[in-house]
Coordinates of C-alpha atoms in Angstrom, one line a residue:
M16 CA -27.3 7.9 -31.9
D17 CA -28.2 9.0 -28.1
T18 CA -25.1 9.7 -25.6
S19 CA -24.8 6.2 -24.1
S20 CA -24.3 4.8 -27.8
L21 CA -22.0 7.5 -28.1
A22 CA -20.1 6.5 -25.1
T23 CA -19.8 2.8 -25.5
A24 CA -18.9 3.5 -29.7
F25 CA -15.8 5.6 -27.8
L26 CA -14.8 3.2 -25.3
D27 CA -15.2 0.1 -28.6
R28 CA -12.7 2.0 -30.7
T29 CA -10.6 2.7 -27.7
V30 CA -10.1 -1.4 -26.7
A31 CA -9.7 -1.4 -30.7
A32 CA -6.9 0.2 -30.9
V33 CA -4.9 -0.6 -27.6
R34 CA -5.7 -4.0 -28.2
G35 CA -4.4 -3.9 -31.7
R36 CA -0.7 -2.1 -30.5
A37 CA -0.6 -5.5 -27.7
E38 CA 2.0 -7.4 -30.0
S39 CA 3.7 -4.2 -30.5
W40 CA 4.3 -4.0 -26.8
S41 CA 5.7 -7.4 -26.7
A42 CA 8.2 -7.0 -29.2
T43 CA 9.5 -4.6 -27.3
S44 CA 13.1 -5.1 -26.1
L45 CA 14.5 -4.8 -22.7
T46 CA 16.3 -2.1 -23.9
E47 CA 13.8 -0.2 -25.0
R48 CA 11.7 -0.8 -22.3
I49 CA 14.3 0.6 -20.0
A50 CA 14.9 3.9 -21.8
L51 CA 10.8 4.5 -21.7
L52 CA 11.1 4.1 -17.6
E53 CA 14.4 6.3 -17.7
R54 CA 12.3 9.1 -19.6
L55 CA 9.5 8.6 -17.6
L56 CA 11.3 9.1 -14.1
P57 CA 12.1 12.8 -15.5
R58 CA 8.5 13.6 -16.4
V59 CA 7.5 12.6 -13.2
V60 CA 9.8 15.0 -11.3
S61 CA 9.0 17.9 -13.7
R62 CA 4.9 17.1 -13.0
A63 CA 5.7 16.2 -9.4
A64 CA 4.2 19.9 -7.8
E65 CA 1.2 20.1 -10.1
L66 CA 0.0 16.7 -9.6
A67 CA 0.6 17.3 -5.8
A68 CA -1.0 20.0 -6.2
A69 CA -4.1 19.2 -7.4
G70 CA -4.8 16.3 -4.9
A71 CA -4.5 19.0 -2.1
R72 CA -6.8 20.8 -3.5
A73 CA -8.6 18.2 -4.5
K74 CA -9.2 17.2 -0.6
G75 CA -9.4 20.5 0.9
Y76 CA -6.4 22.2 1.9
A77 CA -3.3 24.5 0.6
P78 CA -0.2 22.6 -2.1
E79 CA 1.6 24.3 1.4
S80 CA -0.2 22.9 4.3
T81 CA 1.3 20.7 6.2
W82 CA -1.0 17.7 5.0
A83 CA -0.1 18.7 1.6
A84 CA 3.3 15.7 2.6
E85 CA 1.1 12.8 1.7
D86 CA -0.1 14.1 -1.6
W87 CA 4.1 14.2 -2.4
I88 CA 4.2 10.8 -1.0
G89 CA 1.0 9.1 -2.3
G90 CA 1.7 10.5 -5.5
P91 CA 5.1 11.7 -7.4
W92 CA 7.1 10.0 -5.0
A93 CA 5.2 6.6 -5.1
L94 CA 5.8 6.8 -8.7
A95 CA 9.2 7.7 -8.4
Q96 CA 10.7 5.1 -6.0
N97 CA 8.6 2.5 -8.0
T98 CA 9.6 3.4 -11.3
A99 CA 13.4 3.5 -9.8
A100 CA 12.4 0.0 -8.3
C101 CA 11.6 -1.3 -11.8
L102 CA 14.9 0.0 -13.2
H103 CA 16.4 -2.0 -10.6
V104 CA 15.9 -5.2 -11.7
L105 CA 15.4 -4.4 -15.4
R106 CA 19.3 -3.3 -15.3
R107 CA 20.3 -6.2 -13.1
I108 CA 18.1 -8.8 -16.1
A109 CA 20.3 -6.7 -18.8
A110 CA 23.3 -7.3 -17.8
G111 CA 22.9 -10.8 -17.8
R112 CA 22.2 -11.4 -14.1
E113 CA 19.8 -12.8 -12.2
P114 CA 17.0 -10.6 -11.0
V115 CA 17.5 -11.6 -7.6
P116 CA 20.7 -11.9 -6.0
A117 CA 21.8 -15.1 -5.0
K118 CA 22.5 -13.8 -1.6
A119 CA 19.1 -12.5 -1.0
V120 CA 17.5 -15.9 -0.9
H121 CA 17.9 -18.1 2.2
E122 CA 15.8 -21.0 4.1
E123 CA 14.9 -20.4 7.3
D124 CA 12.3 -22.5 9.6
G125 CA 11.5 -24.5 6.7
R126 CA 10.3 -21.7 4.1
T127 CA 11.9 -19.7 1.7
W128 CA 12.7 -16.1 2.3
V129 CA 13.6 -13.2 0.1
D130 CA 15.6 -9.8 1.0
V131 CA 14.4 -7.1 -1.3
F132 CA 14.7 -4.4 0.9
P133 CA 17.1 -2.1 1.2
A134 CA 18.2 -3.4 -2.5
T135 CA 20.7 -0.3 -3.4
G136 CA 23.6 1.6 -1.8
W137 CA 21.1 4.7 -1.9
D138 CA 18.0 2.7 -0.1
S139 CA 20.2 2.2 2.8
V140 CA 21.1 5.5 3.3
L141 CA 17.7 6.8 3.0
L142 CA 16.0 4.5 4.5
N143 CA 18.7 3.2 7.2
G144 CA 17.1 0.6 9.5
F145 CA 14.4 -0.1 7.4
T146 CA 14.4 -4.1 6.1
A147 CA 11.6 -6.0 4.0
Q148 CA 12.0 -9.9 3.3
V149 CA 9.2 -11.6 0.7
R150 CA 8.3 -15.2 2.7
L151 CA 7.0 -17.6 -0.1
R152 CA 4.5 -20.3 0.0
P153 CA 5.7 -23.4 1.6
G154 CA 6.8 -26.2 -0.7
V155 CA 8.8 -23.3 -2.7
T156 CA 12.6 -23.9 -2.6
P157 CA 15.6 -21.2 -2.3
E158 CA 16.4 -22.5 -6.1
H159 CA 12.4 -22.6 -7.1
A160 CA 12.0 -19.2 -6.3
R161 CA 15.9 -17.6 -7.8
G162 CA 14.5 -19.7 -11.7
R163 CA 11.2 -18.5 -11.9
A164 CA 12.1 -14.5 -10.8
A165 CA 10.9 -12.3 -13.9
G166 CA 9.8 -14.9 -16.3
E167 CA 8.8 -12.2 -18.8
Y168 CA 12.5 -11.4 -18.9
R169 CA 13.8 -15.3 -19.0
G170 CA 11.8 -17.1 -21.8
R171 CA 8.4 -17.2 -20.4
P172 CA 7.0 -13.7 -21.6
G173 CA 3.1 -14.0 -21.2
K174 CA 0.8 -13.7 -24.6
P175 CA 0.3 -10.3 -26.1
A176 CA -2.7 -8.9 -24.5
L177 CA -5.0 -6.5 -23.1
A178 CA -5.7 -5.2 -19.1
L179 CA -8.3 -3.2 -17.9
V180 CA -6.6 -1.6 -14.6
L181 CA -10.1 0.4 -12.9
G182 CA -8.1 2.9 -10.8
A183 CA -8.6 3.5 -6.8
G184 CA -10.3 7.0 -6.0
N185 CA -8.1 7.6 -2.9
V186 CA -4.1 7.2 -3.5
A187 CA -2.6 9.1 -6.6
A188 CA 0.0 6.8 -7.3
I189 CA -2.1 3.4 -7.1
T190 CA -3.8 3.7 -10.5
A191 CA 0.1 4.4 -12.1
L192 CA 1.4 1.7 -10.4
D193 CA -1.0 -0.6 -11.3
I194 CA -0.3 0.4 -15.2
L195 CA 3.5 -0.2 -14.4
H196 CA 2.7 -3.7 -13.1
K197 CA 0.7 -5.2 -16.1
L198 CA 2.7 -3.2 -18.7
Y199 CA 6.2 -4.6 -16.9
A200 CA 5.3 -7.6 -14.6
E201 CA 2.8 -8.8 -17.0
G202 CA 3.2 -7.7 -20.1
Q203 CA 0.1 -6.4 -21.1
V204 CA -1.1 -3.0 -22.6
V205 CA -3.7 -1.4 -20.5
I206 CA -6.7 0.8 -20.8
A207 CA -7.2 2.9 -17.1
K208 CA -10.7 3.6 -16.3
M209 CA -10.1 6.7 -13.8
N210 CA -12.1 6.7 -10.8
P211 CA -14.6 9.8 -10.9
V212 CA -13.5 10.7 -7.7
N213 CA -9.4 11.8 -8.8
A214 CA -10.8 11.8 -12.4
Y215 CA -8.9 15.5 -12.1
L216 CA -5.4 13.2 -12.3
R217 CA -5.6 12.0 -15.8
P218 CA -3.8 14.7 -17.2
H219 CA -0.7 14.4 -15.0
F220 CA -0.8 10.9 -15.4
E221 CA -1.1 11.2 -20.1
Y222 CA 1.8 13.4 -19.6
V223 CA 4.2 11.0 -17.3
F224 CA 2.9 8.4 -19.6
A225 CA 3.4 10.0 -23.1
E226 CA 5.4 7.8 -24.4
F227 CA 3.1 4.8 -23.9
V228 CA 0.5 7.0 -25.2
E229 CA 1.5 8.1 -28.0
H230 CA 3.0 4.4 -28.7
G231 CA -0.8 3.2 -28.4
W232 CA 0.1 0.7 -25.2
V233 CA -1.5 2.8 -22.8
R234 CA -4.9 4.8 -22.7
F235 CA -6.9 6.3 -20.1
V236 CA -10.5 7.1 -20.0
D237 CA -13.2 8.4 -17.3
G238 CA -16.9 7.2 -16.8
G239 CA -18.4 5.7 -13.3
A240 CA -19.6 1.9 -13.2
A241 CA -21.3 1.7 -16.4
E242 CA -18.3 2.3 -18.3
G243 CA -15.4 0.2 -15.9
G244 CA -18.1 -2.7 -16.2
F245 CA -18.9 -2.0 -19.9
L246 CA -14.7 -2.1 -20.3
A247 CA -14.7 -5.2 -18.2
R248 CA -17.4 -7.5 -19.7
H249 CA -16.1 -6.5 -23.3
Q250 CA -14.6 -9.5 -25.4
D251 CA -11.2 -7.8 -26.4
V252 CA -10.5 -7.1 -22.7
D253 CA -8.2 -10.2 -21.7
A254 CA -7.8 -9.3 -17.9
I255 CA -9.1 -6.6 -15.3
H256 CA -7.1 -5.4 -12.0
V257 CA -9.4 -3.4 -9.5
T258 CA -8.3 -1.4 -7.0
G259 CA -11.6 -0.6 -4.2
S260 CA -13.5 -2.8 -2.3
D261 CA -15.3 -6.3 -2.4
R262 CA -18.5 -4.5 -3.3
T263 CA -17.1 -3.0 -6.4
H264 CA -15.4 -6.6 -7.3
D265 CA -18.7 -8.0 -6.9
A266 CA -20.3 -6.4 -9.1
L267 CA -18.5 -6.9 -11.2
V268 CA -18.3 -11.1 -10.9
W269 CA -22.1 -11.6 -10.0
G270 CA -23.8 -8.6 -10.6
T271 CA -26.1 -6.2 -8.9
G272 CA -29.5 -8.1 -9.9
A273 CA -31.9 -10.1 -7.7
D274 CA -29.6 -13.6 -8.6
A275 CA -26.4 -12.0 -7.9
E276 CA -26.3 -13.4 -4.2
Q277 CA -27.7 -17.2 -6.1
R278 CA -24.9 -16.6 -8.7
R279 CA -22.0 -16.1 -6.1
R280 CA -22.9 -19.6 -4.5
D281 CA -23.1 -21.5 -7.6
D282 CA -19.9 -19.7 -8.6
R283 CA -21.6 -19.0 -12.3
P284 CA -19.9 -15.5 -12.6
L285 CA -20.8 -13.3 -15.6
L286 CA -17.1 -12.3 -15.9
D287 CA -14.6 -15.7 -16.0
K288 CA -11.1 -13.6 -17.0
P289 CA -8.1 -13.5 -15.6
F290 CA -8.7 -11.0 -12.1
S291 CA -6.8 -9.4 -9.7
S292 CA -8.1 -7.0 -7.0
E293 CA -6.6 -5.3 -4.3
L294 CA -9.6 -4.2 -1.7
G295 CA -9.0 -3.3 1.4
G296 CA -10.4 -4.3 4.8
V297 CA -9.9 -3.6 8.7
S298 CA -6.1 -3.3 9.2
P299 CA -4.7 -4.1 13.1
C300 CA -2.0 -2.4 15.0
I301 CA -1.0 -4.1 17.8
V302 CA 0.9 -3.2 20.7
V303 CA 3.2 -4.9 22.4
P304 CA 3.6 -4.3 26.2
G305 CA 7.2 -4.0 26.9
P306 CA 9.8 -1.3 28.7
W307 CA 8.8 2.3 27.2
R308 CA 10.2 5.2 27.9
D309 CA 8.3 8.5 27.9
A310 CA 9.7 9.6 24.5
D311 CA 8.8 5.7 22.8
F312 CA 4.9 6.8 24.5
R313 CA 5.2 9.9 22.5
F314 CA 6.9 8.6 19.0
Q315 CA 5.1 5.8 19.0
A316 CA 1.3 8.0 19.6
E317 CA 2.6 9.9 16.5
H318 CA 3.3 7.0 14.7
I319 CA -0.4 5.0 15.4
V320 CA -1.7 8.5 14.6
T321 CA -0.5 8.8 11.3
S322 CA -1.5 5.7 10.6
K323 CA -4.7 6.5 11.1
L324 CA -5.2 10.2 9.8
N325 CA -3.1 9.7 6.8
N326 CA -5.6 10.9 4.2
S327 CA -7.6 11.5 6.8
G328 CA -8.1 7.7 7.3
H329 CA -9.0 7.3 3.2
N330 CA -6.5 4.3 3.1
C331 CA -7.8 0.7 2.8
I332 CA -5.0 0.1 5.0
A333 CA -5.4 2.6 7.7
S334 CA -5.1 1.8 11.4
Q335 CA -8.8 1.2 12.5
I336 CA -8.5 -1.5 15.4
L337 CA -5.7 -0.5 17.9
V338 CA -5.1 -3.9 19.6
L339 CA -4.1 -3.1 23.3
P340 CA -2.7 -5.4 26.4
R341 CA -5.2 -5.0 28.6
A342 CA -3.1 -5.4 31.8
W343 CA -0.1 -3.5 30.3
D344 CA 0.3 -0.3 32.7
G345 CA 1.4 1.7 29.2
T346 CA -2.0 1.8 27.7
E347 CA -3.7 4.1 29.4
R348 CA -0.1 6.3 28.9
L349 CA -0.2 5.7 25.4
L350 CA -4.2 6.9 24.7
A351 CA -3.4 9.3 26.1
E352 CA -0.4 10.4 24.0
I353 CA -2.5 9.8 21.3
R354 CA -5.3 11.9 22.3
R355 CA -2.9 14.7 22.6
V356 CA -1.1 14.5 18.8
V357 CA -4.2 14.0 17.2
R358 CA -5.7 17.4 19.0
E359 CA -2.6 19.3 18.3
L360 CA -2.5 18.8 14.4
P361 CA -4.3 20.8 12.0
T362 CA -7.5 20.2 11.0
R363 CA -9.0 19.1 8.1
T364 CA -11.6 17.1 6.6
D365 CA -13.1 13.8 5.4
Y366 CA -13.2 14.7 1.8
Y367 CA -14.0 10.8 0.8
P368 CA -17.8 10.3 -0.5
G369 CA -19.9 8.5 1.5
A370 CA -17.5 8.7 4.9
E371 CA -19.7 11.6 6.9
Q372 CA -22.7 9.0 6.5
R373 CA -20.1 5.5 7.4
L374 CA -19.5 8.7 11.1
T375 CA -22.3 9.0 11.6
A376 CA -22.3 4.6 11.7
V377 CA -20.2 4.9 14.0
R378 CA -21.4 7.4 16.2
E379 CA -25.0 6.2 16.3
A380 CA -23.6 2.6 17.7
H381 CA -21.1 4.6 20.0
P382 CA -23.1 7.9 21.3
A383 CA -20.5 8.6 24.1
A384 CA -17.2 8.2 21.0
E385 CA -14.8 10.9 22.2
T386 CA -14.5 13.6 19.0
L387 CA -10.9 15.0 18.9
G388 CA -9.2 17.3 17.2
D389 CA -12.1 19.3 14.3
G390 CA -14.9 17.0 15.0
C391 CA -14.6 14.3 12.8
R392 CA -11.4 12.2 14.0
L393 CA -13.3 9.4 16.7
L394 CA -11.4 7.8 19.2
L395 CA -13.4 4.2 21.0
A396 CA -11.1 3.8 23.3
D397 CA -12.8 0.2 24.8
I398 CA -14.6 -1.6 22.2
T399 CA -15.7 -5.3 23.7
D400 CA -18.3 -6.3 21.3
H401 CA -16.6 -8.2 18.2
D402 CA -19.5 -7.3 16.0
D403 CA -19.1 -4.1 16.4
V404 CA -19.1 -2.0 12.9
L405 CA -15.6 -1.2 13.4
V406 CA -14.7 -4.1 14.0
T407 CA -16.9 -6.0 11.2
E408 CA -16.6 -3.0 8.6
E409 CA -14.3 -0.7 7.0
V410 CA -15.6 2.3 7.8
F411 CA -13.2 4.6 5.2
G412 CA -12.6 7.5 7.9
S413 CA -10.9 9.1 10.8
A414 CA -12.4 6.9 13.1
L415 CA -10.4 4.9 14.8
G416 CA -11.7 1.7 17.9
V417 CA -9.2 0.6 20.3
V418 CA -9.6 -3.7 21.7
R419 CA -8.1 -4.2 24.5
L420 CA -7.4 -8.0 24.3
P421 CA -5.8 -10.3 27.6
G422 CA -1.9 -12.1 27.8
A423 CA -0.3 -11.4 31.4
T424 CA 3.2 -11.7 29.1
P425 CA 4.0 -10.7 25.9
A426 CA 3.7 -14.4 24.5
D427 CA -0.1 -14.6 25.7
F428 CA -0.7 -11.2 24.7
L429 CA 0.6 -12.3 21.1
R430 CA -1.1 -15.6 21.5
H431 CA -4.4 -13.2 22.0
A432 CA -3.9 -10.8 19.5
V433 CA -3.2 -13.1 16.5
G434 CA -6.1 -14.9 16.8
F435 CA -8.1 -11.9 16.7
A436 CA -6.7 -10.1 14.0
N437 CA -6.7 -13.8 11.4
D438 CA -10.6 -14.9 13.0
T439 CA -12.1 -11.8 13.6
L440 CA -11.0 -8.6 11.9
P441 CA -12.3 -9.5 7.5
G442 CA -9.4 -8.9 5.4
T443 CA -6.4 -9.2 5.1
L444 CA -4.0 -6.9 3.3
G445 CA -1.7 -5.5 5.8
A446 CA -1.2 -5.3 9.0
T447 CA 1.3 -3.5 11.8
L448 CA 3.3 -4.9 14.8
I449 CA 4.6 -2.3 18.0
V450 CA 7.5 -4.0 19.9
H451 CA 9.8 -2.8 21.7
P452 CA 13.5 -4.5 20.8
R453 CA 14.0 -5.5 24.3
T454 CA 10.5 -7.1 24.5
E455 CA 11.4 -8.8 21.3
K456 CA 15.1 -10.1 22.6
D457 CA 13.7 -11.7 26.0
H458 CA 11.1 -13.3 23.6
P459 CA 12.0 -13.7 20.5
D460 CA 10.3 -17.3 19.7
A461 CA 6.5 -15.2 20.7
V462 CA 7.7 -12.7 18.2
R463 CA 9.0 -14.6 15.3
G464 CA 5.3 -16.9 15.9
A465 CA 3.7 -13.6 15.6
I466 CA 5.3 -12.3 12.4
T467 CA 4.9 -16.0 11.1
D468 CA 1.0 -16.4 11.9
L469 CA -0.2 -13.3 11.0
R470 CA -2.1 -13.9 7.8
Y471 CA -1.4 -10.5 6.1
G472 CA -0.3 -10.0 2.5
T473 CA 1.8 -7.3 4.0
L474 CA 3.3 -7.0 8.2
G475 CA 5.1 -3.9 9.4
V476 CA 6.8 -4.1 12.5
N477 CA 7.6 -1.1 14.3
C478 CA 6.2 0.8 11.0
W479 CA 3.1 1.2 9.2
S480 CA 2.6 -1.9 6.7
A481 CA 1.2 1.1 4.1
V482 CA 5.0 1.5 3.8
G483 CA 5.2 -2.0 2.0
F484 CA 2.7 0.0 -0.9
L485 CA 5.9 2.8 -1.2
L486 CA 9.2 0.9 -1.3
G487 CA 8.5 -0.8 -5.2
F488 CA 10.8 -3.5 -4.4
T489 CA 8.1 -4.9 -2.0
P490 CA 5.1 -6.9 -3.3
W491 CA 1.8 -5.4 -2.5
G492 CA -1.2 -7.4 -2.1
A493 CA -3.7 -9.5 0.2
Y494 CA -3.2 -12.8 2.0
P495 CA -3.2 -15.8 -0.4
G496 CA -6.5 -17.8 0.0
H497 CA -9.1 -15.9 -0.7
T498 CA -11.3 -16.5 -4.2
R499 CA -13.7 -14.9 -6.3
Q500 CA -16.4 -16.2 -4.1
D501 CA -14.7 -15.4 -0.9
I502 CA -12.9 -12.4 -2.2
G503 CA -12.0 -10.8 1.2
S504 CA -8.5 -8.0 0.6
G505 CA -8.3 -9.5 -3.1
I506 CA -6.2 -11.9 -5.1
G507 CA -2.4 -11.2 -6.4
F508 CA 0.4 -9.1 -5.7
V509 CA 1.4 -6.0 -7.7
H510 CA 4.8 -3.8 -6.6
N511 CA 6.9 -6.5 -7.4
A512 CA 9.5 -5.1 -9.0
F513 CA 12.2 -8.5 -8.4
L514 CA 9.4 -9.8 -10.0
L515 CA 8.4 -12.8 -7.7
E516 CA 6.1 -15.5 -7.8
D517 CA 4.8 -17.6 -5.2
I518 CA 4.3 -14.7 -2.6
E519 CA 2.4 -15.7 0.6
K520 CA 3.5 -12.6 2.7
T521 CA 5.7 -9.2 2.6
V522 CA 7.3 -8.0 6.5
V523 CA 8.8 -4.5 6.5
R524 CA 10.9 -4.0 9.6
A525 CA 11.6 0.2 10.7
P526 CA 13.7 1.1 14.0
F527 CA 11.3 1.7 17.3
T528 CA 12.9 4.4 17.7
P529 CA 14.2 7.5 15.5
A530 CA 18.2 8.6 15.9
P531 CA 20.1 8.5 18.1
R532 CA 17.7 7.6 20.5
G533 CA 18.3 3.8 19.1
L534 CA 20.9 3.4 20.9
V535 CA 19.4 3.6 24.0
T536 CA 17.0 1.4 23.2
G537 CA 18.8 -1.0 20.9
D538 CA 18.0 -0.2 17.3
P539 CA 20.6 2.3 16.1
S540 CA 20.2 3.3 12.9
L541 CA 20.8 6.7 11.1
S542 CA 16.8 7.5 10.5
P543 CA 15.0 10.3 12.0
R544 CA 11.0 11.0 12.2
P545 CA 10.2 9.1 9.1
P546 CA 9.2 12.3 7.3
Y547 CA 5.9 10.0 6.5
F548 CA 4.5 11.3 9.8
A549 CA 1.9 13.3 10.0
T550 CA 3.7 15.0 13.0
H551 CA 6.7 15.8 10.4
R552 CA 7.7 19.4 11.1
T553 CA 9.5 20.3 7.8
A554 CA 8.0 17.0 5.9
L555 CA 6.5 18.8 3.2
T556 CA 10.6 20.0 2.1
T557 CA 12.1 16.8 2.7
V558 CA 9.5 14.8 0.5
Q559 CA 10.0 17.1 -2.4
R560 CA 13.2 16.7 -2.3
V561 CA 13.6 13.0 -2.0
T562 CA 11.3 12.8 -4.8
R563 CA 13.9 14.5 -7.1
F564 CA 16.9 12.6 -5.4
T565 CA 14.8 9.3 -6.3
A566 CA 14.6 10.5 -9.8
A567 CA 17.8 11.1 -9.9
P568 CA 20.3 10.6 -8.1
S569 CA 23.3 12.3 -6.9
V570 CA 25.6 12.9 -4.3
L571 CA 25.4 16.7 -4.2
K572 CA 21.9 16.5 -3.2
L573 CA 22.2 15.1 0.2
P574 CA 22.8 17.9 2.3
A575 CA 19.9 19.5 1.9
L576 CA 17.5 16.6 1.7
F577 CA 19.6 15.2 5.5
A578 CA 19.5 19.6 6.6
S579 CA 15.5 19.0 5.7
A580 CA 14.7 15.6 7.2
L581 CA 16.8 16.1 10.7
R582 CA 14.9 19.7 11.4
G583 CA 11.8 16.9 11.3

């Protein structure tokens, strides 16, 4: 028997073993499901340093580096936060309460909205001033929304099934969070195939999910496209979730041969199973003109640079196009601050496979592109061709393009910006909108209209939309409407702790300015500079403490946590 046959036999045995435990998981009581998560949280904390250090080393810097805070945020903290969010809702159901508080569901402008964050008192303490709402699809009433939430635990459980999770290679927590979603939201047991880029995380995940592995409800395997394709096509795999690119999705569904495109046009898939996905795109950051002060330019430059350079831009939600008002006198000031912030950051490399080739394509298209900092950070300060590579393709690296749009007033500019984002940029996963509180107060209809009309699964208002990935209570996925023939940014939502159905989009809001300057701008909060900012001076210590607090909240932990956060 050759090596490929051995691998196939192993995968067959894995599928049979996990599929055979599907009914066991379906029969696991809510009380025991809660207990499993309660026992998982301490395992996250005990493995957190090793998990984050593994990510740092793989990206080419030391675990104590300034950059290492992002490995805590996108690894142990995201896992702890999402687990805690799931526990909060499951405990409500176990106590006989509705999963979603009745007062959180309301109607506005003929549509149903659900207030999902803050969900607990601790949320208001740790992220004061941050809020999130979920907008549901047309025709869904508040009563319908409340009645259909958490069907898995309220008389509408799914059938015992095996899900294949094809893990992403860029952010540590993605695979783990997709596993949690399949187990707890959809009631399915899971085989998780690690991405070759971060397969080094598998031992850490096996430790964190040890009880689930021991019961046979979760199994991790390694491999590349061949192993993923074999598992996806396996007759005993019932459903698939993939985080990656549209190319990954299309290769699985339509194949890679000469007839793949014709199959797609004819809708003759090689795979015809329930398939959810999160696939990225070209994400915009839209800056509305307003009465900014010097400190606002600096703070928002740090914000924008973070949304680009976090993980060296290897994020499906990285800001790739900065949309600025052509007529605003603040545009050049903001760009000057962005250049300054980028140059001040420590060096690092674009580690993800293919990054150099993608950045080379950008340089070839733009020989005059500005190179900032360590040589792989590119700024294209005035893109006028909407067929430009940065406008039409996800670069997945540290290149930022700037598109300047007309508009003599905030309302005029927003009309152009929304149209450009919706109709020109590919992808609908996430967008960021930065607007001064006074501008929003003076132009409420224009800002509200933009928030309503932007067709993105998550919209961050004064916060990078990636915050929606982290909170757990905030459903994460592309704007509805994609199909397997035109997959775009994907289909379905994950990280949906309240187990809502009929989701259209999530809107996350944050203060425009940190405390205490919010008192001046009319946007008061207790939040200092967020620890996910690349410029936060004590981010690593702060996020380590936030992770431990999230897993086991205690008033006694707050003084040290606040002391670290305020020094940032």
